[in-house]
Coordinates of C-alpha atoms and ligand atoms in Angstrom, one line a residue:
X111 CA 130.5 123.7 99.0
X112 CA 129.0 122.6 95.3
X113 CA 126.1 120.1 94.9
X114 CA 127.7 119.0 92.1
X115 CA 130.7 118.0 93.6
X116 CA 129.4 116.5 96.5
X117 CA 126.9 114.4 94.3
X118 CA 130.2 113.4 92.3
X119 CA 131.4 112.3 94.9
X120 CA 128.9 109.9 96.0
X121 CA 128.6 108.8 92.7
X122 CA 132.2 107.5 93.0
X123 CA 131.8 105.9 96.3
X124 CA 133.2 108.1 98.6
X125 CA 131.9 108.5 102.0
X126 CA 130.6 112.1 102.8
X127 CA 131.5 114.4 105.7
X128 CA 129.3 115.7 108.5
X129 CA 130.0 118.7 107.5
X130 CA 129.0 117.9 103.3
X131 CA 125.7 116.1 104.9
X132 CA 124.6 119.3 106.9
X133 CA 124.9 121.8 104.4
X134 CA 122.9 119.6 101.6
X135 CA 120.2 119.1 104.5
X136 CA 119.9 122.5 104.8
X137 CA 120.2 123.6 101.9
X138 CA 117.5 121.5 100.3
X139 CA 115.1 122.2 103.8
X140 CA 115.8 126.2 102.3
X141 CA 115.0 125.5 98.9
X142 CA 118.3 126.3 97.5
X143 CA 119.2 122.9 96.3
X144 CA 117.0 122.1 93.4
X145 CA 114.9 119.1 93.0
X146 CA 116.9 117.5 90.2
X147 CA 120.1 117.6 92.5
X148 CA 118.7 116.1 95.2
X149 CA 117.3 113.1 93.5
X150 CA 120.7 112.7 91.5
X151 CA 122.5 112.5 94.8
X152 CA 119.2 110.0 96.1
X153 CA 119.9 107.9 93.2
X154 CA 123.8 107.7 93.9
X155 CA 122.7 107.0 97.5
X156 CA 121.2 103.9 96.7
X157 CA 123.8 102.7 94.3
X158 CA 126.6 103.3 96.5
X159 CA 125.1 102.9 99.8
X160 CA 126.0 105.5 103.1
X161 CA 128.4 104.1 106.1
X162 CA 126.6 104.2 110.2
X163 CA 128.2 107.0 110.7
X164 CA 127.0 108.9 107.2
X165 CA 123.6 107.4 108.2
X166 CA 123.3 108.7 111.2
X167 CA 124.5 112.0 110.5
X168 CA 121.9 112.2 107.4
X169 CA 119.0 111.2 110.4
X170 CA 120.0 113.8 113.1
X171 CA 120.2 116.5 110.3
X172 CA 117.0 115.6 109.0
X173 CA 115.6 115.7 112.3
X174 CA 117.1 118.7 113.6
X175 CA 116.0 120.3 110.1
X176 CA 112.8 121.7 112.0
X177 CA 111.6 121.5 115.6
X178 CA 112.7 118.4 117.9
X179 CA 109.6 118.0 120.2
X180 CA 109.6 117.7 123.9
X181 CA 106.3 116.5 124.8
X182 CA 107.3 115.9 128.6
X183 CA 104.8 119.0 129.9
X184 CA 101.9 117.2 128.0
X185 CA 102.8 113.6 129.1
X186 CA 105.3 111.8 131.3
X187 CA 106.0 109.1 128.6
X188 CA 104.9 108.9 124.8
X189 CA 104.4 105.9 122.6
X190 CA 105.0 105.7 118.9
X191 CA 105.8 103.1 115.7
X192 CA 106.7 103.2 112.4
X193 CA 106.6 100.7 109.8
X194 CA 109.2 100.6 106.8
X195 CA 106.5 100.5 104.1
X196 CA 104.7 97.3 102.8
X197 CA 101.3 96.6 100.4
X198 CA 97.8 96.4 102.9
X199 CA 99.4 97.6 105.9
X200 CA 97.4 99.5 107.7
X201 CA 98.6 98.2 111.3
X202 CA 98.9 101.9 112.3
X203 CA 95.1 102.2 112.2
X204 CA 94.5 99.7 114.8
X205 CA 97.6 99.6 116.9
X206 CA 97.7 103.4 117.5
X207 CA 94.2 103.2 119.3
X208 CA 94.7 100.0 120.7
X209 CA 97.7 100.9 122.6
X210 CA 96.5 104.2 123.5
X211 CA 93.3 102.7 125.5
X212 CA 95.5 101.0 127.9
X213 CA 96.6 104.3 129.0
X214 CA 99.8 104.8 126.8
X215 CA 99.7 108.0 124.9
X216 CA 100.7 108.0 121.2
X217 CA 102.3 110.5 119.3
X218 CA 102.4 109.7 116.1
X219 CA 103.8 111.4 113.0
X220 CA 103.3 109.4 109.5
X221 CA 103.4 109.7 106.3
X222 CA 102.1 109.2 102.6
X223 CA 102.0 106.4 100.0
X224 CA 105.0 106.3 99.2
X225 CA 106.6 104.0 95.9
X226 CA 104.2 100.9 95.4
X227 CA 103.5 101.2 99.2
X228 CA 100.1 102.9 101.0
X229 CA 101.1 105.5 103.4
X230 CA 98.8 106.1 106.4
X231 CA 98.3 109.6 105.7
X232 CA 96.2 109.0 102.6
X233 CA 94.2 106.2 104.2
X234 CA 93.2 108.5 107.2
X235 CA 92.7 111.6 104.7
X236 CA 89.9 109.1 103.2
X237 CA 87.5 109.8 106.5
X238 CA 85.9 113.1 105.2
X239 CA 87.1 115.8 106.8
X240 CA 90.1 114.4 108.5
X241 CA 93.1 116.8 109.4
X242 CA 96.2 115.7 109.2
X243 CA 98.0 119.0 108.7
X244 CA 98.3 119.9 112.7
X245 CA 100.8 123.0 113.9
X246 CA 103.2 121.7 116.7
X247 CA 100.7 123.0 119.0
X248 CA 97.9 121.5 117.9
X249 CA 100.1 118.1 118.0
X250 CA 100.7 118.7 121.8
X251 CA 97.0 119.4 122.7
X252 CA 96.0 115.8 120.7
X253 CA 98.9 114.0 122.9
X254 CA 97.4 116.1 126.4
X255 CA 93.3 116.0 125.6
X256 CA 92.9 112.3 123.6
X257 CA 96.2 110.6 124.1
X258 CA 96.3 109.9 120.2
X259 CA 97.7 111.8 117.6
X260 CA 98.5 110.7 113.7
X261 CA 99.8 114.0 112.2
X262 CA 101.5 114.1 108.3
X263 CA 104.8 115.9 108.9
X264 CA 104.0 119.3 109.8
X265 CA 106.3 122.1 108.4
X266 CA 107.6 122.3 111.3
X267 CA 108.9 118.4 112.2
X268 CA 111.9 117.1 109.6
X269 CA 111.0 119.5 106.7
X270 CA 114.4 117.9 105.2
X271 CA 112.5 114.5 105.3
X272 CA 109.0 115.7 104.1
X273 CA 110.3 117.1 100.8
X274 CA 113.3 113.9 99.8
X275 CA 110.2 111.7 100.7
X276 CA 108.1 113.0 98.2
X277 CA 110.5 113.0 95.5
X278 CA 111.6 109.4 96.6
X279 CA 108.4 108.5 96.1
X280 CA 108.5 109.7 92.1
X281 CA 112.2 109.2 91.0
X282 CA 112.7 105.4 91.9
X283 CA 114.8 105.7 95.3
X284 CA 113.3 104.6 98.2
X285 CA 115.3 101.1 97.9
X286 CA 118.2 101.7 100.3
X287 CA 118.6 101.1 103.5
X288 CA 120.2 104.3 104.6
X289 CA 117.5 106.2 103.2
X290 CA 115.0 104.7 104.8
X291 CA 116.4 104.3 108.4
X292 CA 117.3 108.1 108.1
X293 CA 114.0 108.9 107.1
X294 CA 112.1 106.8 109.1
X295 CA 114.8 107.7 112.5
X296 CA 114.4 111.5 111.7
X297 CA 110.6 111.7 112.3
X298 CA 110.4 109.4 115.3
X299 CA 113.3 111.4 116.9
X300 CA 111.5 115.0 115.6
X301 CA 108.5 114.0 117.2
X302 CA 109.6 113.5 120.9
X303 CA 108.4 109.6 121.7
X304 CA 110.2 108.1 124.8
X305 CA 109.5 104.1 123.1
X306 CA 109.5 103.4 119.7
X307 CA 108.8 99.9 118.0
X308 CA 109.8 99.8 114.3
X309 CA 108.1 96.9 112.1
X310 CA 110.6 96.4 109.5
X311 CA 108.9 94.6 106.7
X312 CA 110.4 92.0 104.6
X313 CA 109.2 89.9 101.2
X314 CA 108.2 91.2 97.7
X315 CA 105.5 93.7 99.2
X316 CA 108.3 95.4 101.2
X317 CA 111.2 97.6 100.3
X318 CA 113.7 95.2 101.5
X319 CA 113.1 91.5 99.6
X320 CA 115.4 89.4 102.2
X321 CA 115.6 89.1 106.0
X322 CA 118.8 89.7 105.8
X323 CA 118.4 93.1 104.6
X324 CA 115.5 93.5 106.5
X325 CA 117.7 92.9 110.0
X326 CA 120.3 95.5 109.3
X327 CA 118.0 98.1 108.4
X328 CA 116.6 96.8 111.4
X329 CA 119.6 97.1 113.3
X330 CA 120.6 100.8 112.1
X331 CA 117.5 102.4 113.2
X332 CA 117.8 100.7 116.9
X333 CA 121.7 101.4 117.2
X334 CA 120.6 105.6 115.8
X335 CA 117.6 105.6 118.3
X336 CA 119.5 104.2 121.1
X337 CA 122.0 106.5 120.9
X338 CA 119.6 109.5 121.1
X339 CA 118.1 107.7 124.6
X340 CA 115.1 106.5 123.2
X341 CA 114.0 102.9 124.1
X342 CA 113.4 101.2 120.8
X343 CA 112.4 97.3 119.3
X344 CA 112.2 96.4 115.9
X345 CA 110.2 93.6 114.8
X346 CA 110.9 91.5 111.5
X347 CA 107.6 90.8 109.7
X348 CA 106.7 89.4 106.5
X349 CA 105.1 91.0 103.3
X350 CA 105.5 88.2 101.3
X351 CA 101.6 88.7 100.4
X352 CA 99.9 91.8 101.4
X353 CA 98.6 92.3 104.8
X354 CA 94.9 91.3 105.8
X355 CA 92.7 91.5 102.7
X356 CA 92.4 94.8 101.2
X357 CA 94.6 97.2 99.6
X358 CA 94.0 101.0 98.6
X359 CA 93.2 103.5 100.9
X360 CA 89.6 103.7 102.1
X361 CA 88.9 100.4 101.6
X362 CA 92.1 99.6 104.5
X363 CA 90.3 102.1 107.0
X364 CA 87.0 100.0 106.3
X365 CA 89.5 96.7 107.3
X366 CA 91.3 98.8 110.3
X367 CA 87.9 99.7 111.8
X368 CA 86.7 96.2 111.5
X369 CA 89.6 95.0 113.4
X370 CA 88.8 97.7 116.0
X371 CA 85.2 96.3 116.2
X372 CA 86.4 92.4 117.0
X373 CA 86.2 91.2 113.0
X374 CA 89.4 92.1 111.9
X375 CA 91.6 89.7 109.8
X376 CA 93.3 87.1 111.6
X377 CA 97.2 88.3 110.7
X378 CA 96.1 92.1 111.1
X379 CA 94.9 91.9 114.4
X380 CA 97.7 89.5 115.2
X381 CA 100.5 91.3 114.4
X382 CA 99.2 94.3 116.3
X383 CA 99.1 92.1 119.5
X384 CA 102.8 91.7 119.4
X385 CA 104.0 95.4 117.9
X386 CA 101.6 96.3 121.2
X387 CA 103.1 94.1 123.2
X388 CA 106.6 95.5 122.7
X389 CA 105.4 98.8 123.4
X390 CA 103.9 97.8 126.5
X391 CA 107.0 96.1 127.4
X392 CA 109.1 99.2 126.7
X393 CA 106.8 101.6 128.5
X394 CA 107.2 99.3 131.8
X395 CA 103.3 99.1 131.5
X396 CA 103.6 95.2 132.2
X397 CA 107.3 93.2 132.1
X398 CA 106.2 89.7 130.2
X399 CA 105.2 90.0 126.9
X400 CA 101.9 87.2 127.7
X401 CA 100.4 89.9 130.3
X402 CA 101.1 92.8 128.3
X403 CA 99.3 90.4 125.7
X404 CA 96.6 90.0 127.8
X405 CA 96.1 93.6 128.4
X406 CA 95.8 95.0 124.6
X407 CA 93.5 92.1 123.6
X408 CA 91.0 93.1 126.8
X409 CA 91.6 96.5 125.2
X410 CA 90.3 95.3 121.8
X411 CA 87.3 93.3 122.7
X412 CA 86.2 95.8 125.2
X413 CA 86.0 98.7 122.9
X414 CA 88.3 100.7 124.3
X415 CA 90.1 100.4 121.5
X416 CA 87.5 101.7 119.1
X417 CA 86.6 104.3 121.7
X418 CA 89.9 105.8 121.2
X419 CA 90.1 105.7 117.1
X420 CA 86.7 107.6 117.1
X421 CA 87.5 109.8 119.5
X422 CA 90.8 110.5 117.5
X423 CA 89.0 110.8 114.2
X424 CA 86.2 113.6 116.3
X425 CA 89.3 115.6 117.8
X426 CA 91.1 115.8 114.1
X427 CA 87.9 116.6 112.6
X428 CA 86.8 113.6 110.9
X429 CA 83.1 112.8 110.3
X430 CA 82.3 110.4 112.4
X431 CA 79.6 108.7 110.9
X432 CA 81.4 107.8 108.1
X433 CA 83.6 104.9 110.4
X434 CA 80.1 104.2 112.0
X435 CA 78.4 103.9 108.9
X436 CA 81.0 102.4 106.5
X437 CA 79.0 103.1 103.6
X438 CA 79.8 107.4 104.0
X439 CA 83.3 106.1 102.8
X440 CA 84.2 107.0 99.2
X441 CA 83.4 103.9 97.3
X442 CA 84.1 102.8 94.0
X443 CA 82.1 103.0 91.2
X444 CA 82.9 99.9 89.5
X445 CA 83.6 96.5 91.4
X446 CA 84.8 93.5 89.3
X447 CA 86.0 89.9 90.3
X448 CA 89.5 88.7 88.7
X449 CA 89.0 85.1 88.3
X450 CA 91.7 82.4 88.9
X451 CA 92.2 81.0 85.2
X452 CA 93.5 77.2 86.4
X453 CA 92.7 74.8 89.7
X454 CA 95.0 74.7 92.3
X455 CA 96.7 76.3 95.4
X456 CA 97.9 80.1 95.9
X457 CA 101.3 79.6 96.3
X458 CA 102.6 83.4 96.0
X459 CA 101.4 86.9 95.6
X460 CA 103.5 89.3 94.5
X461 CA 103.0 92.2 97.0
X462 CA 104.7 94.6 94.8
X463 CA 102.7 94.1 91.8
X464 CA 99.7 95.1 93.5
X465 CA 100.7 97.9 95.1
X466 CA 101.7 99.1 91.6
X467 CA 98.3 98.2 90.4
X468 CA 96.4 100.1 92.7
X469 CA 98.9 103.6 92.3
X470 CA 97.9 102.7 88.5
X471 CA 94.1 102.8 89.1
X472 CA 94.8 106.3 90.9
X473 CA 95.3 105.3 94.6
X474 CA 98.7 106.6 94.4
X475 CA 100.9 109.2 92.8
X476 CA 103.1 109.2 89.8
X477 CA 104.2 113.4 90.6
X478 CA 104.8 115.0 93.7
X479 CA 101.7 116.9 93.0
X480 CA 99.2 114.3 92.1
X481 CA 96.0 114.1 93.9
X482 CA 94.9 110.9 94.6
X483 CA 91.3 108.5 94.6
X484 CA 90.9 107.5 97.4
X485 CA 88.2 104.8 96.5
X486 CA 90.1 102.5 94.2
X487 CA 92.3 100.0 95.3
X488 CA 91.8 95.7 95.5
X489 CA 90.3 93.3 98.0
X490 CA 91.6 89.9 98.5
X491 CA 88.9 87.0 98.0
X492 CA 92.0 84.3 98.7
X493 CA 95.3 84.3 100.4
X494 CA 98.2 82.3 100.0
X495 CA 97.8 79.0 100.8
X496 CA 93.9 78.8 99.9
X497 CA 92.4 76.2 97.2
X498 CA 90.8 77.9 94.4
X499 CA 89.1 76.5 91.4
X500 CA 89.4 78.1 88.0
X501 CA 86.7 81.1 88.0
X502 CA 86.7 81.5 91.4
X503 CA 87.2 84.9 92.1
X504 CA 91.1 85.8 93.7
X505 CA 90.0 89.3 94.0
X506 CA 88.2 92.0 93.2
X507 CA 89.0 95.2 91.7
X508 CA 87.6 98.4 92.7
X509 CA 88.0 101.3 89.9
X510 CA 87.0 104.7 88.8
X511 CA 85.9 103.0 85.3
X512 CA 85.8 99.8 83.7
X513 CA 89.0 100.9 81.5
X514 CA 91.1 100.9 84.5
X515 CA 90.1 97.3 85.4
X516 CA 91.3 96.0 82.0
X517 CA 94.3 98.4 82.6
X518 CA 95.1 96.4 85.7
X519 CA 93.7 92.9 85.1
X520 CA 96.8 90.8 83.3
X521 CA 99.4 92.4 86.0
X522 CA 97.4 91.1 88.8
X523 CA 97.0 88.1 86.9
X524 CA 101.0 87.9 86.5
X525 CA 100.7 88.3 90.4
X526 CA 99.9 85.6 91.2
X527 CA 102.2 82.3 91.6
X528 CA 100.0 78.9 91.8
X529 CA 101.3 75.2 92.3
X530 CA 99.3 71.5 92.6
X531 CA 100.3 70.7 96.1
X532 CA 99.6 72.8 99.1
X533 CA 102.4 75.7 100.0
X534 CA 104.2 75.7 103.4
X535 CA 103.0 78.1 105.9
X536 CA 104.1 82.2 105.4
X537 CA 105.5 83.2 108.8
X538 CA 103.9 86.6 110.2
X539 CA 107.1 87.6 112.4
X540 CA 110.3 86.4 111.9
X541 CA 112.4 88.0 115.0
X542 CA 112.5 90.5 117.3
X543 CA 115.3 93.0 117.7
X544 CA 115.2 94.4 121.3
Ligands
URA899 N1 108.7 105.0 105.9 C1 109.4 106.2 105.9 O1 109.0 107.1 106.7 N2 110.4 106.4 105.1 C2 110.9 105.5 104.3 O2 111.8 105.8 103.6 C3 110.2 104.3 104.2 C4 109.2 104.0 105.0

């Protein structure tokens, strides 16, 4: 077979074979198919879109690209989520724990920022001396010893996937729905959990701007894990302004851990309830949603819930005084206000925008290669819906230098959509696919 040929053909809108989708797989996986040939046929992919049966053979090659886990000697059932990508979302950090301290054990493999989204990765890799690179092994023992794991994509777990997302992340193509359920689909299968629960993100701070797409990207990754026998539920929810208050990496694990010590943003916390929920559902933990409800928020304001997310930062050798003592976190060295320039309701923030601000002021990358600041990124003072009066602040900027701020200061101006009369309510969740 020719790369060239079989990117031509994608170009043109032809649906490719099993047989075509293996062999670019694994030849990419190798390192025989270069870079620039891979993102070609990326970029044709999200121009001319893949079929359910293209899609699903592009997830189970991905996945089978390295090991497929079988973590049933280490635990009788495993837990894990994935979210499709969206701006201040750092649910991972608090639902992980949360469901793992009512006994369900999580194995969870994520990954980095990726486009104008965070990635959980990076956030984690902001607690010094966190390891996310873990062998298979060392995977296994996390799930047997702490009942927690939240590993990057080991060399070992859908290669295929680890190296097109990085290069998603820098050529403009992680906009299409087969892309991201096969992406997405290919670690959860790779990495062995019985129940899965996808929140599929929706709004101009998520990949897909409409429900609509939202549900059938929703609907493809339930139909592919389904079919491999996992128990799966997706949950529609909005990023039609960013999630909770703050955006960039270390500044998110300072939110996530005051969530995890009862002060958490109201929609944060919320929408962890109900991703929970539908893992304790599918686990057969509890069979109404309002016990298993119950459960997770006794969970929460126990401690249990913070218990586990230290104990997961100690066992992947994270200093633990720097979530006790939030201060230990890298931190900024400049902090400025953005002020609201006229009276009047917050109406919109454009999710997007913001994300793009913060990869600007260094929290994300722009090559594959890029290392990245973890201190910089943007805390929300308002939220839409709020009153604000000209000068009041709508958010502050944290940056590596006071050129960065003016870098960064008319964008997230732009951002921001204001009207004279009071907005209708954002929902959090729309539906959920079970
Ligand atoms: N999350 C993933 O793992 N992959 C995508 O393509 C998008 C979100």
């Amino acid at each position: 077979m020719r790369m060239v040929e079989i990117i031509a053909a994608k170009r043109d809108g032809r649906a490719l074979t099993t047989a075509e989708i293996e062999w670019v797989v694994k030849g990419y996986a190798a390192g025989e198919i270069p870079d620039y040939q891979m993102a070609a046929l990326a970029m044709a992919i999200v121009w001319r879109g893949m079929d359910d049966r293209e899609t699903a053979d592009l997830t189970l090659a991905m996945a089978r690209s390295g090991d497929m886990l079988d973590l049933h000697d280490v635990a009788p059932l495993t837990v894990d989520k994935h979210s499709t990508g969206g701006v201040g979302d750092k649910t991972t950090l608090v639902l992980a724990p949360l469901v793992a301290a009512v006994g369900l054990p999580v194995a969870k493999m994520s990954g980095r920022g990726l486009g104008f989204s965070g990635g959980t990765i990076d956030k984690l890799e902001s607690i010094p001396g966190f390891r996310t690179a873990l062998s298979v092994e060392q995977f296994r023992r996390a799930v047997q010893e702490v009942g927690l794991v939240v590993a990057a994509q080991s060399g070992d777990l859908a290669p295929a996937d680890k190296k097109l997302y990085a290069l998603r992340d820098v050529t403009a193509t992680v906009e299409s729905i087969p892309l991201i359920a096969a992406s997405v689909m290919s670690k959860k299968l790779a990495a062995g959990a019985d129940c899965i629960v996808l929140d599929v993100k929706y709004g101009r701070g998520a990949f897909m701007h409409t429900l609509d797409d939202a549900r059938q990207l929703a609907q493809k990754m339930v139909a592919i894990g389904r079919h491999a026998g996992r128990k799966v539920a997706a949950v529609l929810s909005s990023m039609q302004q960013p999630l909770g208050f703050a955006v960039g990496n270390a500044l998110e694990v300072r939110e996530a851990v005051a969530a995890l010590r009862g002060s958490g943003p109201s929609d944060l916390v919320e929408l962890c309830l109900i991703l929970g929920s539908e893992l304790v559902r599918l686990a057969g933990l509890r069979e109404r949603s309002d016990d298993a409800r119950a459960l997770l928020e006794t969970a929460l304001r126990s401690g249990a819930a913070w218990e586990k997310f230290r104990a997961m930062v100690v066992y992947q050798s994270g200093d633990p005084e720097a979530i006790e003592d939030l201060d230990r976190l890298p931190t900024a060295p400049v902090q400025v206000d953005l002020p609201a320039t006229e009276d009047g309701f917050i109406a919109a923030i454009d999710g997007q925008a913001l994300g793009l601000a913060v990869n600007a002021l260094g929290g994300g990358r722009a090559r594959k290669d890029d290392a990245i600041d973890h201190s910089v990124g943007l805390v929300l003072r308002a939220k839409v819906g709020a009153k604000v009066a000209a000068g009041d602040p709508l958010l502050t900027i944290h940056a590596a230098r006071q050129s960065d701020v003016e870098m960064v200061a008319e964008r997230l101006r732009n951002a921001y959509t204001m009207s004279e009369t009071p907005p209708a309510p954002l929902p959090l969740v729309e539906e959920i696919i079970r």
